[in-house]
Tab-separated table of C-alpha atoms and ligand atoms in Angstrom:
chain	number	residue	atom	x	y	z
A	1	MET	CA	-23.482	-14.481	22.266
A	2	ALA	CA	-22.885	-11.478	20.026
A	3	VAL	CA	-20.160	-12.705	17.687
A	4	SER	CA	-20.657	-16.369	18.339
A	5	GLY	CA	-18.313	-19.139	17.351
A	6	SER	CA	-15.460	-16.773	16.601
A	7	GLN	CA	-12.123	-16.629	18.325
A	8	VAL	CA	-10.637	-13.589	16.615
A	9	THR	CA	-13.031	-11.063	15.077
A	10	ALA	CA	-12.012	-7.853	13.343
A	11	VAL	CA	-14.508	-4.983	13.393
A	12	VAL	CA	-13.537	-2.524	10.681
A	13	GLY	CA	-15.025	0.276	8.593
A	14	ALA	CA	-16.200	-0.205	4.998
A	15	ASN	CA	-16.459	3.533	4.352
A	16	TRP	CA	-14.482	6.662	5.296
A	17	GLY	CA	-14.715	6.115	9.059
A	18	ASP	CA	-17.375	7.174	11.570
A	19	GLU	CA	-19.506	4.148	10.646
A	20	GLY	CA	-20.395	3.497	14.280
A	21	LYS	CA	-17.652	0.935	14.994
A	22	GLY	CA	-17.364	2.185	18.589
A	23	LYS	CA	-21.000	1.443	19.286
A	24	LEU	CA	-20.712	-2.018	17.742
A	25	ILE	CA	-17.524	-2.919	19.591
A	26	ASP	CA	-19.000	-1.794	22.909
A	27	TYR	CA	-21.924	-4.124	22.128
A	28	PHE	CA	-19.818	-7.076	20.956
A	29	ALA	CA	-17.193	-6.727	23.718
A	30	GLU	CA	-19.523	-8.253	26.262
A	31	HIS	CA	-18.343	-11.541	24.799
A	32	SER	CA	-14.676	-10.639	24.274
A	33	ASP	CA	-11.732	-11.240	26.561
A	34	TYR	CA	-9.489	-8.804	24.688
A	35	VAL	CA	-10.201	-5.759	22.534
A	36	VAL	CA	-7.167	-4.649	20.550
A	37	ARG	CA	-6.478	-1.425	18.672
A	38	PHE	CA	-4.094	-2.170	15.818
A	39	GLN	CA	-3.485	1.118	13.959
A	40	GLY	CA	-3.896	4.877	14.094
A	41	GLY	CA	-3.759	7.066	17.141
A	42	GLY	CA	-5.955	9.562	18.926
A	43	ASN	CA	-6.772	11.313	15.645
A	44	ALA	CA	-10.310	9.954	15.405
A	45	GLY	CA	-12.927	9.150	17.965
A	46	HIS	CA	-15.284	6.301	18.617
A	47	THR	CA	-18.509	7.326	20.296
A	48	VAL	CA	-19.905	4.911	22.833
A	49	ILE	CA	-23.204	5.370	24.670
A	50	ASN	CA	-24.014	2.919	27.443
A	51	ASP	CA	-25.148	2.887	31.058
A	52	TYR	CA	-22.072	4.891	32.128
A	53	GLY	CA	-22.995	7.748	29.786
A	54	LYS	CA	-21.686	9.039	26.479
A	55	PHE	CA	-17.973	8.779	25.732
A	56	ALA	CA	-15.678	9.707	22.853
A	57	LEU	CA	-12.812	7.227	22.972
A	58	HIS	CA	-9.733	8.169	20.969
A	59	LEU	CA	-7.096	5.654	22.021
A	60	VAL	CA	-8.642	3.470	24.695
A	61	PRO	CA	-10.274	0.439	23.010
A	62	CYS	CA	-14.062	0.253	23.226
A	63	GLY	CA	-14.014	-2.817	25.507
A	64	ALA	CA	-13.122	-0.476	28.383
A	65	PHE	CA	-16.584	-0.647	29.938
A	66	TYR	CA	-16.475	-4.339	30.843
A	67	PRO	CA	-14.363	-5.375	33.843
A	68	HIS	CA	-13.609	-8.764	32.245
A	69	THR	CA	-12.056	-7.237	29.109
A	70	THR	CA	-8.371	-6.419	28.632
A	71	ASN	CA	-7.902	-3.482	26.281
A	72	VAL	CA	-4.702	-3.645	24.292
A	73	LEU	CA	-2.863	-1.004	22.272
A	74	GLY	CA	-0.947	-3.150	19.795
A	75	PRO	CA	2.439	-2.469	18.152
A	76	GLY	CA	0.774	-0.716	15.178
A	77	VAL	CA	-0.794	2.057	17.271
A	78	ALA	CA	0.460	5.642	17.541
A	79	VAL	CA	0.469	6.223	21.290
A	80	ASN	CA	-0.029	9.797	22.424
A	81	MET	CA	0.778	9.278	26.073
A	82	GLU	CA	-0.673	12.498	27.395
A	83	GLY	CA	-3.918	11.877	25.526
A	84	LEU	CA	-4.082	8.268	26.667
A	85	LEU	CA	-3.530	9.091	30.338
A	86	LYS	CA	-6.140	11.838	30.165
A	87	GLU	CA	-8.647	9.485	28.575
A	88	ILE	CA	-8.108	6.793	31.196
A	89	ARG	CA	-8.455	9.380	33.975
A	90	GLU	CA	-11.719	10.647	32.486
A	91	LEU	CA	-13.128	7.122	32.376
A	92	THR	CA	-12.264	6.588	36.042
A	93	ASP	CA	-13.674	10.001	37.017
A	94	ARG	CA	-16.947	9.101	35.318
A	95	GLY	CA	-17.346	5.863	37.220
A	96	VAL	CA	-15.975	3.257	34.792
A	97	PRO	CA	-14.451	0.747	37.232
A	98	ASN	CA	-11.358	-0.388	35.351
A	99	ALA	CA	-10.463	0.374	31.747
A	100	ASN	CA	-7.727	-2.271	32.055
A	101	VAL	CA	-5.446	-0.896	29.338
A	102	VAL	CA	-2.258	-2.717	28.314
A	103	ILE	CA	0.212	-1.002	25.966
A	104	SER	CA	2.562	-2.948	23.714
A	105	ASP	CA	6.220	-2.273	24.468
A	106	ARG	CA	6.678	-2.384	20.680
A	107	ALA	CA	4.141	0.379	20.027
A	108	GLN	CA	5.626	3.750	19.171
A	109	VAL	CA	5.086	7.082	20.824
A	110	VAL	CA	3.699	10.249	19.237
A	111	LEU	CA	6.355	12.867	20.016
A	112	PRO	CA	5.719	16.557	20.655
A	113	TYR	CA	7.409	17.493	17.406
A	114	HIS	CA	5.116	15.190	15.404
A	115	VAL	CA	2.168	17.375	16.335
A	116	GLN	CA	4.173	20.501	15.520
A	117	PHE	CA	5.242	19.169	12.112
A	118	ASP	CA	1.672	18.152	11.272
A	119	GLU	CA	0.528	21.731	11.893
A	120	LEU	CA	3.468	23.342	10.093
A	121	GLU	CA	3.118	21.090	7.064
A	122	GLU	CA	-0.623	21.707	6.698
A	123	GLY	CA	0.161	25.441	6.966
A	124	ARG	CA	2.879	25.162	4.319
A	125	ARG	CA	0.512	23.353	1.938
A	126	GLY	CA	-2.065	26.119	2.313
A	127	LYS	CA	-4.946	25.536	-0.096
A	128	GLU	CA	-3.594	22.058	-0.893
A	129	LYS	CA	-3.782	20.848	2.689
A	130	PHE	CA	-5.078	17.338	3.419
A	131	GLY	CA	-7.475	18.313	6.180
A	132	SER	CA	-5.339	16.574	8.810
A	133	THR	CA	-6.611	16.524	12.384
A	134	GLN	CA	-3.108	17.794	13.190
A	135	SER	CA	-2.543	15.207	15.887
A	136	GLY	CA	0.876	14.284	14.506
A	137	ILE	CA	-0.155	11.021	12.871
A	138	ALA	CA	1.411	11.480	9.402
A	139	PRO	CA	4.800	12.672	10.800
A	140	PHE	CA	4.629	9.852	13.369
A	141	TYR	CA	4.232	7.100	10.753
A	142	ALA	CA	6.770	8.776	8.448
A	143	ASP	CA	9.342	8.643	11.260
A	144	LYS	CA	8.387	5.083	12.133
A	145	TYR	CA	9.176	3.888	8.627
A	146	LEU	CA	12.255	6.144	8.454
A	147	LYS	CA	13.317	4.175	11.543
A	148	ILE	CA	13.765	7.270	13.687
A	149	GLY	CA	10.697	6.679	15.866
A	150	VAL	CA	10.653	5.995	19.603
A	151	ARG	CA	9.183	2.775	20.939
A	152	VAL	CA	7.452	2.521	24.288
A	153	ALA	CA	10.295	0.217	25.404
A	154	ASP	CA	12.804	2.974	24.557
A	155	LEU	CA	11.389	5.141	27.340
A	156	PHE	CA	12.958	2.818	29.867
A	157	GLY	CA	16.417	2.415	28.328
A	158	GLU	CA	19.685	4.273	27.770
A	159	GLY	CA	19.156	4.521	24.025
A	160	LEU	CA	16.465	7.218	24.208
A	161	LEU	CA	18.721	10.288	24.245
A	162	PRO	CA	20.971	9.293	21.315
A	163	ARG	CA	17.873	8.320	19.310
A	164	LEU	CA	16.276	11.682	19.920
A	165	ARG	CA	19.520	13.566	19.160
A	166	ASN	CA	19.728	11.818	15.848
A	167	ALA	CA	16.106	12.470	14.904
A	168	LEU	CA	16.278	16.082	16.019
A	169	THR	CA	19.256	16.850	13.803
A	170	GLN	CA	16.878	16.325	10.897
A	171	LYS	CA	13.844	17.991	12.524
A	172	ASN	CA	15.709	21.105	13.622
A	173	THR	CA	17.198	21.540	10.152
A	174	LEU	CA	13.697	21.444	8.677
A	175	LEU	CA	12.422	23.878	11.293
A	176	THR	CA	15.109	26.388	10.392
A	177	HIS	CA	15.295	25.986	6.653
A	178	LEU	CA	11.871	24.759	5.503
A	179	TYR	CA	9.435	26.198	8.011
A	180	ASP	CA	11.319	29.338	9.042
A	181	ALA	CA	10.659	28.439	12.674
A	182	ASP	CA	14.099	28.785	14.248
A	183	ASP	CA	12.649	29.693	17.622
A	184	HIS	CA	10.768	26.348	17.764
A	185	ARG	CA	13.837	24.093	17.643
A	186	TRP	CA	13.896	21.140	20.032
A	187	GLU	CA	16.473	20.058	22.638
A	188	ALA	CA	16.913	16.300	22.863
A	189	GLU	CA	17.525	16.451	26.639
A	190	SER	CA	14.244	18.171	27.476
A	191	VAL	CA	12.198	15.935	25.132
A	192	ALA	CA	13.850	12.867	26.730
A	193	GLU	CA	13.042	14.120	30.213
A	194	GLU	CA	9.397	14.672	29.345
A	195	LEU	CA	9.157	11.222	27.738
A	196	ARG	CA	10.767	9.509	30.734
A	197	GLY	CA	8.188	11.236	32.955
A	198	PHE	CA	5.394	9.710	30.863
A	199	GLY	CA	7.276	6.405	30.831
A	200	ASP	CA	7.178	6.289	34.635
A	201	ARG	CA	3.420	6.771	34.515
A	202	ILE	CA	2.699	4.046	31.953
A	203	ARG	CA	5.321	1.514	33.091
A	204	ASP	CA	2.783	-0.680	34.899
A	205	MET	CA	0.507	-0.720	31.853
A	206	THR	CA	3.259	-1.823	29.480
A	207	ALA	CA	3.743	-5.429	28.385
A	208	ASP	CA	4.797	-7.694	25.567
A	209	THR	CA	1.264	-7.779	24.178
A	210	THR	CA	2.264	-10.032	21.276
A	211	GLN	CA	3.133	-12.751	23.775
A	212	LEU	CA	-0.011	-11.922	25.767
A	213	LEU	CA	-2.283	-12.352	22.724
A	214	HIS	CA	-0.545	-15.470	21.430
A	215	ASP	CA	-1.003	-17.060	24.873
A	216	ALA	CA	-4.617	-15.891	24.916
A	217	ILE	CA	-5.245	-17.581	21.578
A	218	ASP	CA	-3.680	-20.808	22.848
A	219	ASP	CA	-5.989	-20.589	25.873
A	220	GLY	CA	-9.066	-20.249	23.662
A	221	LYS	CA	-9.783	-16.634	24.666
A	222	ARG	CA	-11.884	-14.397	22.412
A	223	ILE	CA	-10.240	-11.408	20.818
A	224	MET	CA	-11.746	-8.440	19.015
A	225	LEU	CA	-9.588	-6.306	16.741
A	226	GLU	CA	-10.806	-2.720	16.635
A	227	GLY	CA	-10.336	-0.744	13.424
A	228	GLN	CA	-10.043	3.008	13.283
A	229	LEU	CA	-11.374	5.014	10.299
A	230	GLY	CA	-12.424	2.953	7.268
A	231	ALA	CA	-11.306	1.141	4.116
A	232	LEU	CA	-11.474	4.252	1.936
A	233	LYS	CA	-8.918	5.979	4.166
A	234	ASP	CA	-6.426	3.146	3.761
A	235	PRO	CA	-3.110	4.463	2.363
A	236	ASP	CA	-2.835	1.667	-0.249
A	237	HIS	CA	-6.459	1.016	-1.156
A	238	GLY	CA	-8.218	4.243	-0.233
A	239	ILE	CA	-8.358	7.793	-1.580
A	240	TYR	CA	-4.611	8.436	-1.359
A	241	PRO	CA	-3.285	11.052	-0.602
A	242	TYR	CA	-6.448	12.016	1.292
A	243	SER	CA	-6.041	8.818	3.256
A	244	THR	CA	-4.721	8.245	6.731
A	245	SER	CA	-1.163	7.083	7.394
A	246	SER	CA	-1.667	3.516	8.624
A	247	SER	CA	-3.619	0.660	7.123
A	248	THR	CA	-7.249	0.537	8.190
A	249	LEU	CA	-7.792	-2.953	6.773
A	250	ALA	CA	-8.516	-6.193	8.603
A	251	GLY	CA	-5.567	-7.675	6.722
A	252	PHE	CA	-3.286	-5.319	8.599
A	253	ALA	CA	-4.958	-6.046	11.931
A	254	THR	CA	-2.902	-9.177	12.254
A	255	VAL	CA	0.315	-7.120	11.914
A	256	GLY	CA	-0.697	-4.125	13.982
A	257	ALA	CA	-2.176	-6.212	16.784
A	258	GLY	CA	0.370	-9.015	16.678
A	259	VAL	CA	-1.830	-12.060	16.115
A	260	PRO	CA	-1.246	-14.794	13.515
A	261	ALA	CA	-3.069	-14.059	10.231
A	262	ARG	CA	-4.745	-17.466	10.179
A	263	THR	CA	-6.520	-16.757	13.482
A	264	ILE	CA	-8.884	-14.033	12.220
A	265	ASP	CA	-12.051	-15.970	11.513
A	266	ARG	CA	-14.632	-13.189	11.243
A	267	ILE	CA	-14.410	-9.774	9.664
A	268	VAL	CA	-17.365	-7.548	10.438
A	269	ALA	CA	-17.493	-4.529	8.136
A	270	SER	CA	-19.370	-1.617	9.584
A	271	VAL	CA	-21.427	-0.067	6.767
A	272	LYS	CA	-23.146	3.255	7.249
A	273	ALA	CA	-26.676	3.642	5.843
A	274	TYR	CA	-25.593	6.938	4.266
A	275	SER	CA	-22.140	8.454	3.691
A	276	SER	CA	-19.981	10.776	5.744
A	277	CYS	CA	-16.374	11.816	5.392
A	278	VAL	CA	-13.963	13.973	7.348
A	279	GLY	CA	-11.125	15.795	5.641
A	280	ALA	CA	-10.414	16.679	2.020
A	281	GLY	CA	-10.626	14.452	-1.077
A	282	PRO	CA	-13.154	13.188	-3.614
A	283	PHE	CA	-16.585	12.237	-2.251
A	284	VAL	CA	-18.849	11.337	-5.154
A	285	SER	CA	-22.252	11.165	-3.455
A	286	GLU	CA	-21.653	14.306	-1.364
A	287	LEU	CA	-24.576	16.621	-0.651
A	288	ALA	CA	-24.505	20.393	-0.406
A	289	GLY	CA	-26.796	23.101	0.909
A	290	SER	CA	-29.942	22.433	2.902
A	291	GLU	CA	-30.076	18.698	2.042
A	292	ALA	CA	-26.585	18.273	3.520
A	293	GLU	CA	-27.424	20.366	6.534
A	294	GLU	CA	-30.516	18.346	7.308
A	295	LEU	CA	-28.717	14.986	7.041
A	296	ARG	CA	-25.738	16.337	9.033
A	297	ASN	CA	-27.973	17.579	11.837
A	298	ARG	CA	-29.999	14.364	11.974
A	299	GLY	CA	-26.998	12.024	11.635
A	300	GLY	CA	-25.009	10.270	14.348
A	301	ALA	CA	-26.037	10.563	17.962
A	302	GLU	CA	-26.139	14.366	17.943
A	303	GLY	CA	-25.365	15.335	14.375
A	304	GLU	CA	-22.397	14.519	12.170
A	305	PHE	CA	-19.617	16.437	13.881
A	306	GLY	CA	-16.149	14.964	14.500
A	307	ALA	CA	-15.730	13.233	17.885
A	308	THR	CA	-12.120	14.486	18.110
A	309	THR	CA	-12.231	17.831	16.340
A	310	GLY	CA	-15.905	18.886	16.444
A	311	ARG	CA	-15.574	19.615	12.695
A	312	PRO	CA	-18.780	19.269	10.644
A	313	ARG	CA	-18.536	16.044	8.637
A	314	ARG	CA	-19.216	16.057	4.907
A	315	VAL	CA	-22.315	13.957	4.237
A	316	GLY	CA	-23.913	12.220	1.254
A	317	TRP	CA	-26.151	9.393	0.134
A	318	PHE	CA	-25.166	5.745	0.464
A	319	ASP	CA	-22.500	5.003	-2.134
A	320	ALA	CA	-22.830	1.397	-3.306
A	321	VAL	CA	-19.713	1.579	-5.502
A	322	ALA	CA	-17.451	2.759	-2.679
A	323	THR	CA	-19.037	0.512	-0.041
A	324	ARG	CA	-18.881	-2.677	-2.119
A	325	TYR	CA	-15.212	-1.933	-2.759
A	326	GLY	CA	-14.726	-1.156	0.970
A	327	CYS	CA	-16.275	-4.501	1.970
A	328	ARG	CA	-14.170	-6.280	-0.608
A	329	VAL	CA	-10.803	-4.846	0.449
A	330	GLN	CA	-11.729	-5.499	4.066
A	331	GLY	CA	-12.496	-9.108	3.175
A	332	ALA	CA	-15.785	-8.743	5.029
A	333	THR	CA	-17.423	-11.979	6.131
A	334	GLU	CA	-20.471	-10.010	7.245
A	335	VAL	CA	-21.852	-6.513	7.442
A	336	ALA	CA	-23.155	-4.558	10.392
A	337	LEU	CA	-25.402	-1.876	8.918
A	338	THR	CA	-25.396	1.216	11.118
A	339	LEU	CA	-27.363	4.443	11.512
A	340	LEU	CA	-30.358	3.122	9.591
A	341	ASP	CA	-32.697	5.057	11.909
A	342	VAL	CA	-31.249	8.375	10.671
A	343	LEU	CA	-32.923	8.011	7.250
A	344	GLY	CA	-36.424	7.827	8.740
A	345	TYR	CA	-37.231	11.445	7.800
A	346	LEU	CA	-37.052	10.992	4.024
A	347	ASP	CA	-39.940	10.381	1.584
A	348	GLU	CA	-37.508	8.899	-0.886
A	349	ILE	CA	-33.909	7.852	-0.336
A	350	PRO	CA	-31.410	8.386	-3.153
A	351	VAL	CA	-28.642	5.783	-3.450
A	352	CYS	CA	-25.524	6.097	-5.596
A	353	VAL	CA	-25.418	2.879	-7.671
A	354	ALA	CA	-22.726	3.761	-10.227
A	355	TYR	CA	-20.316	6.508	-11.279
A	356	ARG	CA	-20.202	8.454	-14.561
A	357	ILE	CA	-16.572	9.145	-15.421
A	358	ASP	CA	-15.585	10.820	-18.701
A	359	GLY	CA	-18.909	9.854	-20.260
A	360	GLU	CA	-18.766	6.201	-19.166
A	361	THR	CA	-20.725	4.441	-16.462
A	362	THR	CA	-18.885	2.171	-14.059
A	363	ASP	CA	-19.598	0.282	-10.862
A	364	GLN	CA	-15.873	-0.106	-10.060
A	365	PHE	CA	-14.143	2.157	-7.540
A	366	PRO	CA	-11.323	3.940	-9.403
A	367	VAL	CA	-8.039	5.606	-8.371
A	368	THR	CA	-8.226	9.072	-6.882
A	369	ASP	CA	-7.785	11.257	-9.952
A	370	ARG	CA	-10.525	9.410	-11.849
A	371	LEU	CA	-12.664	9.507	-8.726
A	372	GLU	CA	-12.318	13.284	-8.693
A	373	ARG	CA	-14.060	13.396	-12.076
A	374	ALA	CA	-16.822	10.947	-11.115
A	375	GLU	CA	-20.458	11.945	-10.900
A	376	PRO	CA	-23.011	9.863	-9.026
A	377	VAL	CA	-25.670	7.815	-10.822
A	378	LEU	CA	-28.565	7.881	-8.379
A	379	GLU	CA	-31.569	5.629	-7.935
A	380	THR	CA	-34.253	6.251	-5.350
A	381	MET	CA	-35.751	3.879	-2.826
A	382	PRO	CA	-39.017	4.569	-0.999
A	383	GLY	CA	-38.523	5.965	2.511
A	384	TRP	CA	-40.299	4.599	5.601
A	385	LYS	CA	-41.016	7.899	7.363
A	386	THR	CA	-41.095	6.274	10.805
A	387	ASP	CA	-38.941	6.188	13.892
A	388	ILE	CA	-37.372	2.710	13.891
A	389	SER	CA	-35.111	3.202	16.901
A	390	ASP	CA	-37.228	0.896	19.084
A	391	ALA	CA	-37.147	-2.027	16.649
A	392	ARG	CA	-35.286	-5.023	18.037
A	393	ASN	CA	-35.849	-7.550	15.297
A	394	PHE	CA	-35.962	-7.402	11.527
A	395	GLU	CA	-39.686	-8.165	11.293
A	396	GLU	CA	-40.473	-5.028	13.324
A	397	LEU	CA	-38.922	-2.817	10.636
A	398	PRO	CA	-41.285	-1.268	8.078
A	399	SER	CA	-41.112	-3.069	4.749
A	400	ALA	CA	-39.377	-0.103	3.051
A	401	ALA	CA	-36.600	-0.268	5.680
A	402	GLN	CA	-36.346	-4.047	5.164
A	403	ASP	CA	-36.010	-3.401	1.420
A	404	TYR	CA	-33.246	-0.887	2.076
A	405	VAL	CA	-31.345	-3.488	4.139
A	406	ARG	CA	-31.766	-6.079	1.374
A	407	MET	CA	-30.551	-3.525	-1.196
A	408	ILE	CA	-27.385	-2.946	0.889
A	409	GLU	CA	-26.845	-6.691	1.135
A	410	ARG	CA	-27.236	-7.086	-2.642
A	411	GLN	CA	-24.967	-4.148	-3.417
A	412	CYS	CA	-22.235	-5.166	-0.957
A	413	ARG	CA	-22.559	-8.867	-1.816
A	414	VAL	CA	-22.092	-9.612	1.870
A	415	ARG	CA	-24.679	-10.770	4.386
A	416	VAL	CA	-26.028	-8.156	6.820
A	417	SER	CA	-25.810	-9.757	10.268
A	418	TRP	CA	-26.574	-6.748	12.484
A	419	ILE	CA	-28.556	-3.566	12.057
A	420	SER	CA	-27.948	-0.619	14.333
A	421	VAL	CA	-31.001	1.595	14.849
A	422	GLY	CA	-29.604	4.005	17.433
A	423	PRO	CA	-26.388	4.975	19.193
A	424	HIS	CA	-27.132	3.098	22.414
A	425	ARG	CA	-25.688	-0.371	22.984
A	426	ASP	CA	-29.176	-1.929	23.110
A	427	GLN	CA	-30.378	-0.398	19.846
A	428	THR	CA	-29.154	-3.322	17.809
A	429	ILE	CA	-30.945	-5.924	15.718
A	430	ARG	CA	-29.280	-9.296	15.288
A	431	MET	CA	-30.372	-10.971	12.068
A	432	SER	CA	-31.180	-14.634	12.342
A	433	ALA	CA	-28.742	-16.896	10.528
B	501	GDP	P1	-16.728	5.205	14.712
B	501	GDP	O1	-15.486	6.031	14.658
B	501	GDP	O2	-16.858	4.275	13.573
B	501	GDP	O3	-16.882	4.537	16.043
B	501	GDP	O4	-17.964	6.204	14.582
B	501	GDP	P2	-18.196	7.563	15.407
B	501	GDP	O5	-18.419	7.267	16.810
B	501	GDP	O6	-17.133	8.548	15.058
B	501	GDP	O7	-19.507	8.116	14.691
B	501	GDP	C1	-20.695	7.449	14.729
B	501	GDP	C2	-21.742	8.365	15.357
B	501	GDP	O8	-23.004	7.758	15.198
B	501	GDP	C3	-21.602	8.552	16.852
B	501	GDP	O9	-22.159	9.773	17.211
B	501	GDP	C4	-22.441	7.396	17.419
B	501	GDP	O10	-22.939	7.646	18.728
B	501	GDP	C5	-23.566	7.375	16.450
B	501	GDP	N1	-24.191	6.088	16.170
B	501	GDP	C6	-23.626	4.854	16.070
B	501	GDP	N2	-24.549	3.964	15.654
B	501	GDP	C7	-25.698	4.656	15.478
B	501	GDP	C8	-27.000	4.302	15.020
B	501	GDP	O11	-27.279	3.168	14.653
B	501	GDP	N3	-27.921	5.315	14.953
B	501	GDP	C9	-27.644	6.587	15.322
B	501	GDP	N4	-28.596	7.507	15.216
B	501	GDP	N5	-26.428	6.950	15.749
B	501	GDP	C10	-25.476	6.003	15.815
């Protein structure tokens, strides 16, 4: 069994996202009854490579490839209905028998004007933009907490039109007076009609997933909570304001999925063997020039380029300060170290072990403005200069790669339980207990 002895396991990122969570969840889900997304929307992608082929999943949970798994979008998710339906259709077209997606009736819907406001606001900010994927996620969560959002359940009731009218009074005023976009004003009636059309198409997939998961727990079923992005993009604990707009932490998984907090008994933090980051913001161990290009081209399954946007990811050396902090705020009970194979081309591997900030050395992860002034303190580890993608147990790894794993374990102060040596489901080493 992959995540043995656990009833509710959270799989979350310790870094900035893109740590290979999708690959891990596809691997672990063989032994899960439910896989639950608890935050975010279709603004990032999880890449999964298995016998069905290569997939970039944006909203559908990564348990979709097993017929026995129910894949839940919990109340904390930003549901882009068009995107979701397209993704499910693509899975079916490519031979995946049944993605078995269930959407919480308490989840909220990404509205067409959320995407528009994301674009307009990034345009307004100009040089100070956040590097948003412009999928409407920040305006979506802003409206949710302003209490002018639309829940999935609202698509089926009489309250939809008055809700939209109310929200659009504010939106249309901003369009006219802030964004000078009078010709892009919205009519509540036409938005409601479009939403009801989507509602008809997702009605059969909609359920009270909180009840579903509570019953599943009572029945002893196994649940996996699937994080999107990583700890350093968390709005409270990450690199705010270059963060995302919903909590990426395992602590929030209980809220966003709708399971009791006491039930999460394992928290697997996905730790990347080097660093990558999408979007703006401080990135202390970042590389530039040909070193960056080489790592970017060798990284991931086919280079470090965004699964949703195709944007080149910023890349850097492993950052022990940021990752230790990421594991800590996630409350990691164990680490899955991913993409170790990528480093096999280096004679020596630099690792960022501390930051220099205003003339002082620290191993603590600071707030954003101090982070912007931080410089990396690097140490080098010997490389292994070998392809390790066929290794299936720890002893098969060259001793320099074993040392690198032990260094990560020491730096994170959390046990490494899995090592991923390639993007395919099978390319995984399980460490003996
Ligand atoms: P996620 O959002 O955390 O699921 O990560 P992404 O899917 O966005 O990015 C991870 C990238 O690395 C994808 O291209 C994966 O196919 C790939 N990947 C995952 N694990 C490994 C690994 O161990 N080695 C290699 N070479 N690629 C991996």
